[in-house]
Each structure stands twice: as structure tokens, then as C-alpha cells.
Short mmCIF file of C-alpha atoms and ligand atoms in Angstrom, two decimals:
data_model
loop_
_atom_site.label_atom_id
_atom_site.label_comp_id
_atom_site.label_asym_id
_atom_site.label_seq_id
_atom_site.Cartn_x
_atom_site.Cartn_y
_atom_site.Cartn_z
CA MET A 1 147.01 -99.90 6.26
CA GLU A 2 148.96 -100.73 9.42
CA LYS A 3 147.25 -100.31 12.77
CA TRP A 4 149.58 -97.48 13.82
CA GLU A 5 148.62 -95.51 10.74
CA GLU A 6 145.12 -94.99 12.14
CA ASN A 7 146.63 -92.50 14.57
CA VAL A 8 148.70 -90.62 12.05
CA ARG A 9 147.83 -86.97 11.50
CA ARG A 10 147.43 -87.14 7.77
CA VAL A 11 147.73 -84.03 5.68
CA THR A 12 147.76 -83.06 2.05
CA PRO A 13 150.91 -80.98 1.90
CA TYR A 14 151.52 -77.70 0.12
CA THR A 15 153.37 -78.03 -3.18
CA PRO A 16 156.08 -75.39 -3.44
CA GLY A 17 157.31 -74.23 -6.86
CA GLU A 18 160.19 -76.15 -8.39
CA GLN A 19 163.74 -75.15 -7.52
CA PRO A 20 165.64 -76.33 -10.59
CA ASP A 21 169.31 -75.53 -10.92
CA PHE A 22 170.45 -74.99 -14.49
CA PRO A 23 173.12 -72.38 -15.18
CA ASP A 24 171.18 -70.99 -18.16
CA MET A 25 167.71 -71.00 -16.58
CA VAL A 26 165.32 -68.06 -16.42
CA LYS A 27 163.60 -68.66 -13.11
CA LEU A 28 160.28 -66.85 -12.93
CA ASN A 29 158.29 -69.42 -10.96
CA THR A 30 158.52 -68.65 -7.22
CA ASN A 31 158.29 -64.85 -6.98
CA GLU A 32 161.88 -64.47 -5.85
CA ASN A 33 163.63 -61.15 -6.32
CA PRO A 34 166.11 -61.23 -9.24
CA TYR A 35 168.46 -58.78 -7.50
CA PRO A 36 170.83 -59.61 -4.64
CA PRO A 37 170.15 -58.52 -1.05
CA ALA A 38 171.47 -55.09 0.06
CA PRO A 39 175.30 -54.90 -0.16
CA GLY A 40 175.52 -54.39 3.63
CA VAL A 41 174.16 -57.91 4.08
CA LEU A 42 177.22 -59.36 2.34
CA TRP A 43 179.51 -57.20 4.44
CA ARG A 44 177.72 -58.33 7.61
CA MET A 45 177.98 -61.99 6.54
CA ARG A 46 181.73 -61.59 6.32
CA GLU A 47 181.91 -59.87 9.71
CA MET A 48 179.69 -62.37 11.52
CA GLN A 49 181.19 -64.10 14.54
CA TYR A 50 181.48 -67.75 13.60
CA GLU A 51 182.28 -68.57 17.21
CA ASN A 52 178.86 -67.31 18.33
CA LEU A 53 177.10 -70.04 16.40
CA ARG A 54 177.61 -72.36 19.37
CA LEU A 55 175.16 -70.17 21.31
CA TYR A 56 171.39 -70.24 20.99
CA PRO A 57 169.91 -67.13 19.44
CA ALA A 58 167.92 -64.71 21.62
CA PRO A 59 164.48 -66.34 21.90
CA GLY A 60 162.74 -62.97 21.57
CA ALA A 61 164.72 -62.22 18.38
CA ASP A 62 165.30 -58.76 19.88
CA LEU A 63 167.86 -57.51 17.38
CA LEU A 64 165.49 -57.99 14.45
CA VAL A 65 162.32 -57.01 16.33
CA ASN A 66 163.94 -53.75 17.48
CA ALA A 67 165.27 -53.02 14.00
CA LEU A 68 161.76 -53.55 12.56
CA ALA A 69 160.24 -51.40 15.32
CA ASP A 70 162.67 -48.54 14.50
CA TYR A 71 162.11 -48.91 10.77
CA TYR A 72 158.32 -48.93 10.97
CA LYS A 73 158.13 -46.59 13.99
CA MET A 74 156.19 -49.06 16.06
CA ASP A 75 156.51 -50.56 19.50
CA PRO A 76 158.61 -53.77 19.59
CA GLU A 77 155.69 -55.39 21.43
CA GLN A 78 153.57 -54.88 18.30
CA ILE A 79 155.91 -57.08 16.23
CA PHE A 80 156.28 -60.84 15.89
CA VAL A 81 158.96 -62.52 13.76
CA GLY A 82 159.26 -65.99 12.29
CA VAL A 83 160.98 -68.25 9.79
CA GLY A 84 159.51 -66.64 6.70
CA SER A 85 155.94 -65.42 6.64
CA ASP A 86 154.88 -69.05 6.18
CA ASP A 87 155.98 -69.70 9.76
CA VAL A 88 154.25 -66.53 10.99
CA LEU A 89 151.04 -67.43 9.14
CA ALA A 90 151.08 -71.05 10.33
CA MET A 91 151.51 -69.86 13.92
CA ALA A 92 148.68 -67.36 13.44
CA PHE A 93 146.34 -70.05 12.04
CA LEU A 94 147.19 -72.26 15.02
CA THR A 95 146.67 -69.45 17.53
CA PHE A 96 143.68 -67.52 16.25
CA PHE A 97 141.61 -69.92 14.17
CA ASN A 98 140.40 -72.09 16.98
CA GLY A 99 136.62 -71.68 16.77
CA LYS A 100 133.72 -73.70 15.43
CA GLU A 101 132.64 -71.34 12.63
CA PRO A 102 134.53 -71.63 9.33
CA VAL A 103 137.48 -69.41 8.55
CA LEU A 104 136.88 -67.46 5.34
CA PHE A 105 139.35 -66.93 2.50
CA PRO A 106 139.11 -66.55 -1.29
CA ASP A 107 138.77 -69.60 -3.57
CA ILE A 108 141.71 -68.35 -5.63
CA THR A 109 144.45 -67.43 -3.20
CA TYR A 110 147.67 -68.55 -1.56
CA SER A 111 147.43 -72.33 -1.69
CA PHE A 112 148.95 -72.78 1.75
CA TYR A 113 145.81 -71.55 3.57
CA ASP A 114 143.75 -74.68 3.03
CA VAL A 115 146.82 -76.78 3.88
CA TRP A 116 147.24 -75.16 7.31
CA ALA A 117 143.49 -75.41 7.84
CA GLY A 118 143.79 -79.15 7.09
CA LEU A 119 146.82 -79.61 9.31
CA PHE A 120 145.22 -77.85 12.30
CA ARG A 121 141.69 -79.20 11.63
CA ILE A 122 140.28 -75.71 11.14
CA PRO A 123 136.92 -75.56 9.37
CA TYR A 124 137.02 -73.18 6.40
CA GLU A 125 134.89 -71.90 3.57
CA CYS A 126 136.24 -70.42 0.35
CA GLN A 127 134.60 -67.30 -1.03
CA PRO A 128 134.69 -67.10 -4.85
CA LEU A 129 136.53 -64.17 -6.38
CA LEU A 130 134.48 -62.21 -8.89
CA GLU A 131 135.16 -62.88 -12.59
CA ASP A 132 137.66 -60.02 -12.70
CA PHE A 133 139.53 -61.68 -9.80
CA THR A 134 138.58 -59.04 -7.24
CA ILE A 135 137.51 -60.00 -3.72
CA ARG A 136 133.86 -59.21 -2.96
CA LYS A 137 134.13 -57.72 0.52
CA GLU A 138 130.49 -58.51 1.40
CA ASP A 139 131.34 -62.23 1.25
CA TYR A 140 133.28 -61.70 4.46
CA TYR A 141 130.47 -60.10 6.44
CA LYS A 142 128.87 -63.36 7.58
CA PRO A 143 129.60 -65.14 10.88
CA ASN A 144 133.03 -66.78 10.75
CA GLY A 145 135.91 -68.14 12.78
CA GLY A 146 138.42 -65.76 11.20
CA VAL A 147 139.31 -64.13 7.90
CA VAL A 148 142.54 -64.31 5.92
CA PHE A 149 143.54 -63.03 2.49
CA PRO A 150 146.68 -61.77 0.80
CA ASN A 151 146.83 -58.16 -0.31
CA PRO A 152 147.74 -57.97 -3.15
CA ASN A 153 146.15 -61.37 -3.66
CA ALA A 154 148.23 -64.26 -4.96
CA PRO A 155 148.42 -65.60 -7.60
CA THR A 156 146.28 -62.86 -9.18
CA GLY A 157 148.31 -59.79 -8.09
CA VAL A 158 145.10 -57.83 -7.56
CA GLU A 159 145.14 -55.25 -4.76
CA MET A 160 142.16 -54.57 -2.50
CA PRO A 161 141.73 -50.88 -1.63
CA LEU A 162 142.49 -50.07 1.99
CA ALA A 163 138.95 -48.73 2.49
CA ASP A 164 137.54 -52.18 1.62
CA ILE A 165 139.91 -53.84 4.08
CA GLU A 166 138.69 -51.46 6.74
CA ASP A 167 135.07 -52.35 5.84
CA ILE A 168 135.93 -56.02 6.33
CA LEU A 169 137.48 -55.16 9.71
CA GLN A 170 134.41 -53.19 10.76
CA HIS A 171 132.19 -56.16 9.94
CA ASN A 172 134.47 -58.57 11.82
CA ARG A 173 135.04 -57.15 15.26
CA ASP A 174 134.54 -60.63 16.75
CA SER A 175 137.16 -62.59 14.84
CA VAL A 176 140.79 -62.21 13.87
CA VAL A 177 141.48 -60.80 10.41
CA ILE A 178 144.86 -61.63 8.89
CA VAL A 179 146.11 -59.56 5.96
CA ASP A 180 149.00 -61.34 4.25
CA GLU A 181 151.11 -58.57 2.72
CA ALA A 182 153.89 -60.70 1.20
CA TYR A 183 153.81 -58.50 -1.94
CA ILE A 184 152.79 -55.14 -0.50
CA ASP A 185 156.07 -53.33 -1.24
CA PHE A 186 155.57 -53.54 -5.02
CA GLY A 187 153.07 -50.70 -5.10
CA GLY A 188 150.30 -51.63 -2.67
CA ILE A 189 149.07 -49.69 0.35
CA SER A 190 149.69 -51.47 3.64
CA ALA A 191 147.04 -52.01 6.32
CA ARG A 192 149.80 -51.81 8.95
CA LYS A 193 148.59 -48.55 10.49
CA LEU A 194 145.14 -50.05 11.09
CA VAL A 195 146.58 -52.22 13.87
CA GLU A 196 146.40 -49.10 16.08
CA LYS A 197 142.64 -49.01 15.50
CA TYR A 198 141.67 -52.70 15.32
CA ASP A 199 142.94 -55.05 18.01
CA ASN A 200 141.82 -58.09 15.98
CA LEU A 201 144.02 -57.29 12.95
CA LEU A 202 147.28 -59.05 12.13
CA VAL A 203 149.33 -57.79 9.17
CA VAL A 204 151.99 -60.20 7.90
CA GLN A 205 155.00 -59.28 5.75
CA THR A 206 158.24 -60.89 4.59
CA PHE A 207 161.86 -60.28 3.60
CA SER A 208 161.54 -62.95 0.89
CA LYS A 209 160.30 -60.79 -1.97
CA SER A 210 161.02 -57.07 -1.81
CA ARG A 211 164.22 -57.55 0.25
CA SER A 212 165.64 -60.43 -1.82
CA MET A 213 166.14 -62.68 1.19
CA ALA A 214 163.93 -65.73 0.55
CA GLY A 215 166.91 -67.95 1.35
CA LEU A 216 167.23 -66.62 4.90
CA ARG A 217 163.56 -67.14 5.83
CA ILE A 218 162.46 -63.98 7.62
CA GLY A 219 158.83 -63.05 8.11
CA TYR A 220 157.11 -60.72 10.55
CA ALA A 221 153.73 -59.52 11.69
CA PHE A 222 152.25 -56.33 13.12
CA GLY A 223 149.39 -56.32 15.59
CA CYS A 224 148.27 -54.82 18.89
CA LYS A 225 150.30 -55.87 21.92
CA LYS A 226 147.64 -58.34 23.03
CA ILE A 227 147.41 -60.18 19.71
CA ILE A 228 151.23 -60.37 19.46
CA LYS A 229 151.42 -61.75 23.02
CA TYR A 230 149.02 -64.56 22.05
CA LEU A 231 151.25 -65.40 19.09
CA GLN A 232 154.37 -65.39 21.29
CA ASP A 233 152.69 -67.75 23.77
CA ALA A 234 151.93 -70.24 20.97
CA LYS A 235 155.44 -69.88 19.56
CA TYR A 236 157.11 -70.49 22.95
CA SER A 237 154.91 -73.58 23.30
CA PHE A 238 156.20 -74.92 20.01
CA ASN A 239 159.80 -73.84 19.37
CA SER A 240 161.49 -71.05 21.33
CA TYR A 241 164.35 -70.54 18.88
CA THR A 242 162.69 -70.18 15.52
CA MET A 243 165.02 -67.51 14.16
CA ASN A 244 168.69 -68.39 13.74
CA ARG A 245 171.51 -65.97 14.54
CA PRO A 246 172.51 -65.18 10.94
CA SER A 247 168.90 -64.36 10.04
CA LEU A 248 168.56 -61.99 12.98
CA GLU A 249 171.78 -60.15 12.15
CA LEU A 250 171.35 -60.08 8.39
CA GLY A 251 167.70 -59.12 8.59
CA ALA A 252 168.51 -56.16 10.85
CA GLU A 253 171.31 -55.18 8.49
CA ALA A 254 169.04 -55.24 5.42
CA LEU A 255 166.74 -52.64 6.97
CA LYS A 256 169.57 -50.09 7.10
CA ASP A 257 169.82 -49.57 3.35
CA GLU A 258 166.63 -47.77 2.41
CA ALA A 259 168.08 -46.39 -0.85
CA TYR A 260 168.95 -49.87 -2.14
CA PHE A 261 165.52 -51.20 -1.13
CA ARG A 262 163.69 -48.39 -2.97
CA GLN A 263 165.89 -48.75 -6.01
CA THR A 264 165.33 -52.51 -6.31
CA VAL A 265 161.58 -52.27 -5.81
CA GLU A 266 161.34 -49.45 -8.35
CA LYS A 267 163.33 -51.44 -10.90
CA ILE A 268 160.95 -54.39 -10.51
CA ILE A 269 157.89 -52.14 -10.82
CA ALA A 270 159.31 -50.55 -14.00
CA THR A 271 160.05 -53.99 -15.47
CA ARG A 272 156.56 -55.16 -14.51
CA GLU A 273 154.88 -52.27 -16.27
CA ARG A 274 156.98 -52.71 -19.39
CA THR A 275 156.27 -56.47 -19.38
CA LYS A 276 152.52 -55.83 -19.05
CA LYS A 277 152.58 -53.70 -22.20
CA ARG A 278 154.45 -56.31 -24.23
CA LEU A 279 152.27 -59.17 -22.95
CA ALA A 280 149.14 -57.23 -23.92
CA GLU A 281 150.57 -56.65 -27.41
CA LEU A 282 151.09 -60.41 -27.68
CA GLY A 283 147.42 -60.99 -26.89
CA PHE A 284 147.71 -62.02 -23.24
CA THR A 285 145.14 -60.75 -20.77
CA PHE A 286 145.62 -60.29 -17.03
CA ALA A 287 144.21 -58.42 -14.08
CA ASP A 288 146.28 -55.39 -13.13
CA SER A 289 149.05 -56.61 -10.84
CA LYS A 290 150.49 -54.68 -7.91
CA SER A 291 152.93 -57.44 -7.05
CA ASN A 292 156.15 -58.88 -8.47
CA PHE A 293 154.27 -61.27 -10.74
CA ILE A 294 151.63 -61.18 -13.47
CA PHE A 295 148.88 -63.80 -13.79
CA VAL A 296 148.24 -64.22 -17.49
CA THR A 297 146.01 -66.12 -19.88
CA HIS A 298 145.84 -66.19 -23.68
CA PRO A 299 142.76 -66.91 -25.82
CA ASP A 300 144.75 -69.03 -28.31
CA PHE A 301 147.14 -70.95 -26.04
CA SER A 302 146.73 -73.75 -23.55
CA ALA A 303 148.50 -72.56 -20.40
CA ARG A 304 149.68 -76.06 -19.64
CA GLU A 305 151.20 -76.52 -23.10
CA LEU A 306 152.88 -73.13 -22.95
CA PHE A 307 154.19 -73.94 -19.47
CA GLU A 308 155.76 -77.16 -20.81
CA ALA A 309 157.16 -75.41 -23.89
CA LEU A 310 158.77 -72.75 -21.69
CA LYS A 311 160.20 -75.37 -19.39
CA LYS A 312 161.92 -77.10 -22.32
CA GLU A 313 163.77 -73.82 -22.86
CA HIS A 314 164.62 -73.67 -19.14
CA ILE A 315 162.23 -70.77 -18.65
CA TYR A 316 160.31 -71.53 -15.48
CA VAL A 317 156.92 -70.00 -14.66
CA ARG A 318 154.17 -71.32 -12.36
CA TYR A 319 151.17 -73.33 -13.48
CA PHE A 320 148.33 -74.35 -11.14
CA ALA A 321 146.12 -77.26 -12.26
CA LYS A 322 143.16 -75.87 -10.30
CA PRO A 323 139.56 -74.97 -11.12
CA ARG A 324 139.10 -71.50 -12.64
CA ILE A 325 142.83 -70.90 -13.08
CA ASP A 326 144.02 -73.91 -15.08
CA ASN A 327 144.45 -71.81 -18.19
CA TYR A 328 146.64 -69.20 -16.46
CA LEU A 329 150.34 -68.84 -15.83
CA ARG A 330 151.92 -66.85 -13.03
CA ILE A 331 155.04 -65.09 -14.26
CA THR A 332 157.42 -63.61 -11.71
CA ILE A 333 159.07 -60.32 -12.67
CA GLY A 334 162.77 -60.90 -13.18
CA THR A 335 165.42 -58.58 -14.56
CA ASP A 336 164.78 -56.76 -17.84
CA GLU A 337 167.11 -59.24 -19.55
CA GLN A 338 165.22 -62.23 -18.18
CA MET A 339 161.89 -60.77 -19.26
CA ASP A 340 163.31 -60.13 -22.72
CA VAL A 341 164.23 -63.83 -23.01
CA LEU A 342 160.69 -64.76 -21.99
CA LEU A 343 159.05 -62.23 -24.32
CA ALA A 344 161.21 -63.28 -27.27
CA PHE A 345 160.15 -66.88 -26.70
CA LEU A 346 156.48 -65.90 -26.46
CA GLU A 347 156.72 -63.93 -29.69
CA LYS A 348 158.22 -66.92 -31.49
CA TYR A 349 155.65 -69.26 -29.92
CA ARG A 350 152.80 -67.07 -31.15
CA LYS A 351 154.19 -66.88 -34.70
CA GLU A 352 154.59 -70.64 -34.91
CA ARG A 353 150.95 -71.27 -33.97
N1 PMP B 401 152.10 -65.35 1.49
C1 PMP B 401 151.98 -65.40 0.17
C2 PMP B 401 150.75 -64.83 -0.45
C3 PMP B 401 153.01 -65.95 -0.62
O1 PMP B 401 152.87 -66.02 -1.94
C4 PMP B 401 154.16 -66.44 0.00
C5 PMP B 401 155.29 -67.03 -0.82
N2 PMP B 401 155.15 -68.38 -1.13
C6 PMP B 401 154.22 -66.40 1.40
C7 PMP B 401 153.19 -65.83 2.11
C8 PMP B 401 155.36 -66.99 2.16
O2 PMP B 401 156.58 -66.40 1.91
P1 PMP B 401 157.80 -66.54 2.91
O3 PMP B 401 157.54 -67.71 3.83
O4 PMP B 401 158.97 -66.74 2.04
O5 PMP B 401 157.84 -65.25 3.67
#
């Protein structure tokens, strides 16, 4: 090791899902939306002023913040935006998890949380999910330096009832509670309204999943004005211009087409429910998912072997070589046609065993 390396901030990075690029692939590995963004987004892309790209974007991202405020009927000062919800969450970890007590999150959850905790030197303690993959709310009642969990949880897809979230909030008036709602639009109930009641709550959402805009990187958070101001202060101390001009314009545009949004989300929910039935018939088991993925296991198959067999066919799903979940696969809900390709393969795979 060189001398200078002693001063390096070393981190174990997050491993994102693969982004292969085969024309025939069925890509069900990163929870992307299989449908295109709202048609107005394409129209707006064509209308965008190329000449304006020489200018910095508005540091307050006003166009998008105001569009979100109108859409959700909230005050613009209750909204923070960032480069995907990863950026919003990272900024929130940096800002709010600055105490000595450990931050609490589930042992099976979004695998970026422990990475940010490592990066920012935040002490943390994982709370085991119950066998059925539900979160035991009482595990979050002890002294802590903050609480964070996705709802629905990832990669399990399991939703926590809003009443349980409120119980967690009531037991945590002295620390910040972050609810990561990346998948909330696929049938979950949002905790967004609770920000009026709890000044220590931050609810984070994204355009990456339900609005088909993962490629643009747009995330946002709701909170009381004070909590949002703290986030802004950290952001302006880090990078004033996080959101680029196209993202601001296209994000605001996407919010205008409510009918398209509902239609797309409903299609994915219908495909999910149909896929659940077929997977169950094939002998897979899974917790009930309220997201755009299903986390499955099979008594007769090794998840890793199945993952490799699928990959050979250019069908991509997600496998995590981690304790408790190393015999599971996370399957993103694609179009009906994509799911049919997957299900046909699984049927053949089962017969050949
Ligand atoms: N939270 C959870 C639970 C996720 O699964 C993801 C997607 N990887 C994110 C946040 C981040 O999504 P994005 O940065 O695209 O908004």
C-alpha cells in the first residue's frame, strides 16, 4: 500500500444491476418500467431549446418543484428534488444521520443503505425481517440515530401498513425517519400526508419506476419546510446544480399526463397479478408484492442456477448472493409478452428437471 493510500476514503461500492444490451433480451433485472414515458415527454424533447443548454439550470429546480407542488397539492417549500432518489437519499443520509446512535434499517432491504452508511461513516444496525419478510415495527422503537426503510420494501415487495409506519413515527419523535417510496405507485399507500403531522418525516419518491424515466434521473422528497431547508443547505454545500435542464423540463411535462400514468401503472399491476398466479402454479413461492417486481423462490431449484440458465437465454432477472435471500430471484414486471417469454422458459425448465 502506498503512503497516500492511508488517507483515502475507502468504500465498498453499491453494485447496480447489469445493463446488458442485446436486441432480443428480456430485461427484468433493474425494476425499470417496460413502457415508454408519457407521449408529451417526447413532444417536449423535440421542442426543447438547444440554445439554452449553455445556461446553468435554476439551482432551486423551480419548474419541477412547482410542478410537483401543484400535482401533490403541497407547498413548494415542502419538496426537495435530486438526481434520482439515490441522490435524494444520499443527501438525506449525509444531512440527517449525523449522530452517535446507530441508524436502523432492515437486514433485507435496498442494498444502497449500508453503502451510504459506510461512505459517510454512519453507525448502523440492521433489524431482521420476520420469516414472512415483514418488518417488525417494534424493532424500531429503541434509541437510534435515525430510521430508514423502503415501503414497499425492496427486494421483497412487501408493503407495511400506514398505521404501522405511524407507530414507528410516534416512537421516534427524536430522530429522522425516512420512508423510501420508490415503488409506492404500484398499489401501496403513501405516507406523504404524514409530513403535515410529523416534522421528522421525509418521504422519498422517484420518476424512475412508475413514470418510466429512470434514464433522466429524477427523484424527490416531501417533508416539513424545516427538514427540506436542512436538505437544501447540504445540497448547496455540495453541488448547486444537481438537476439538468432537460430533466427539469421533461419531469414537469410528465406530470401533466395523469391518464397515461394511471394506464401504465394499472397495466403493470394487472401483469403482476397474472404473473403471480402463473408462478404459483409452477411451484414458486413469494411474499405478496405491491411493487413492480416479485421476489420468488422455488423448493426444487437453485436460484443461482436458474439465474444463470435464464441469462443464457438473454432473460435477465436479479440475484443477490446474500444471507437469507441467496435462493431467491427478483423478477421485474415487464410487458405481458416479456412475462410470457419468462413463464414459457420456467415451464420448460421445470419439465426438464
Ligand atoms: N430506493 C429503492 C428501494 C430502489 O430500489 C431504488 C432503485 N434502485 C432507488 C431507491 C433509487 O432509484 P432512483 O435513483 O432511480 O430514483
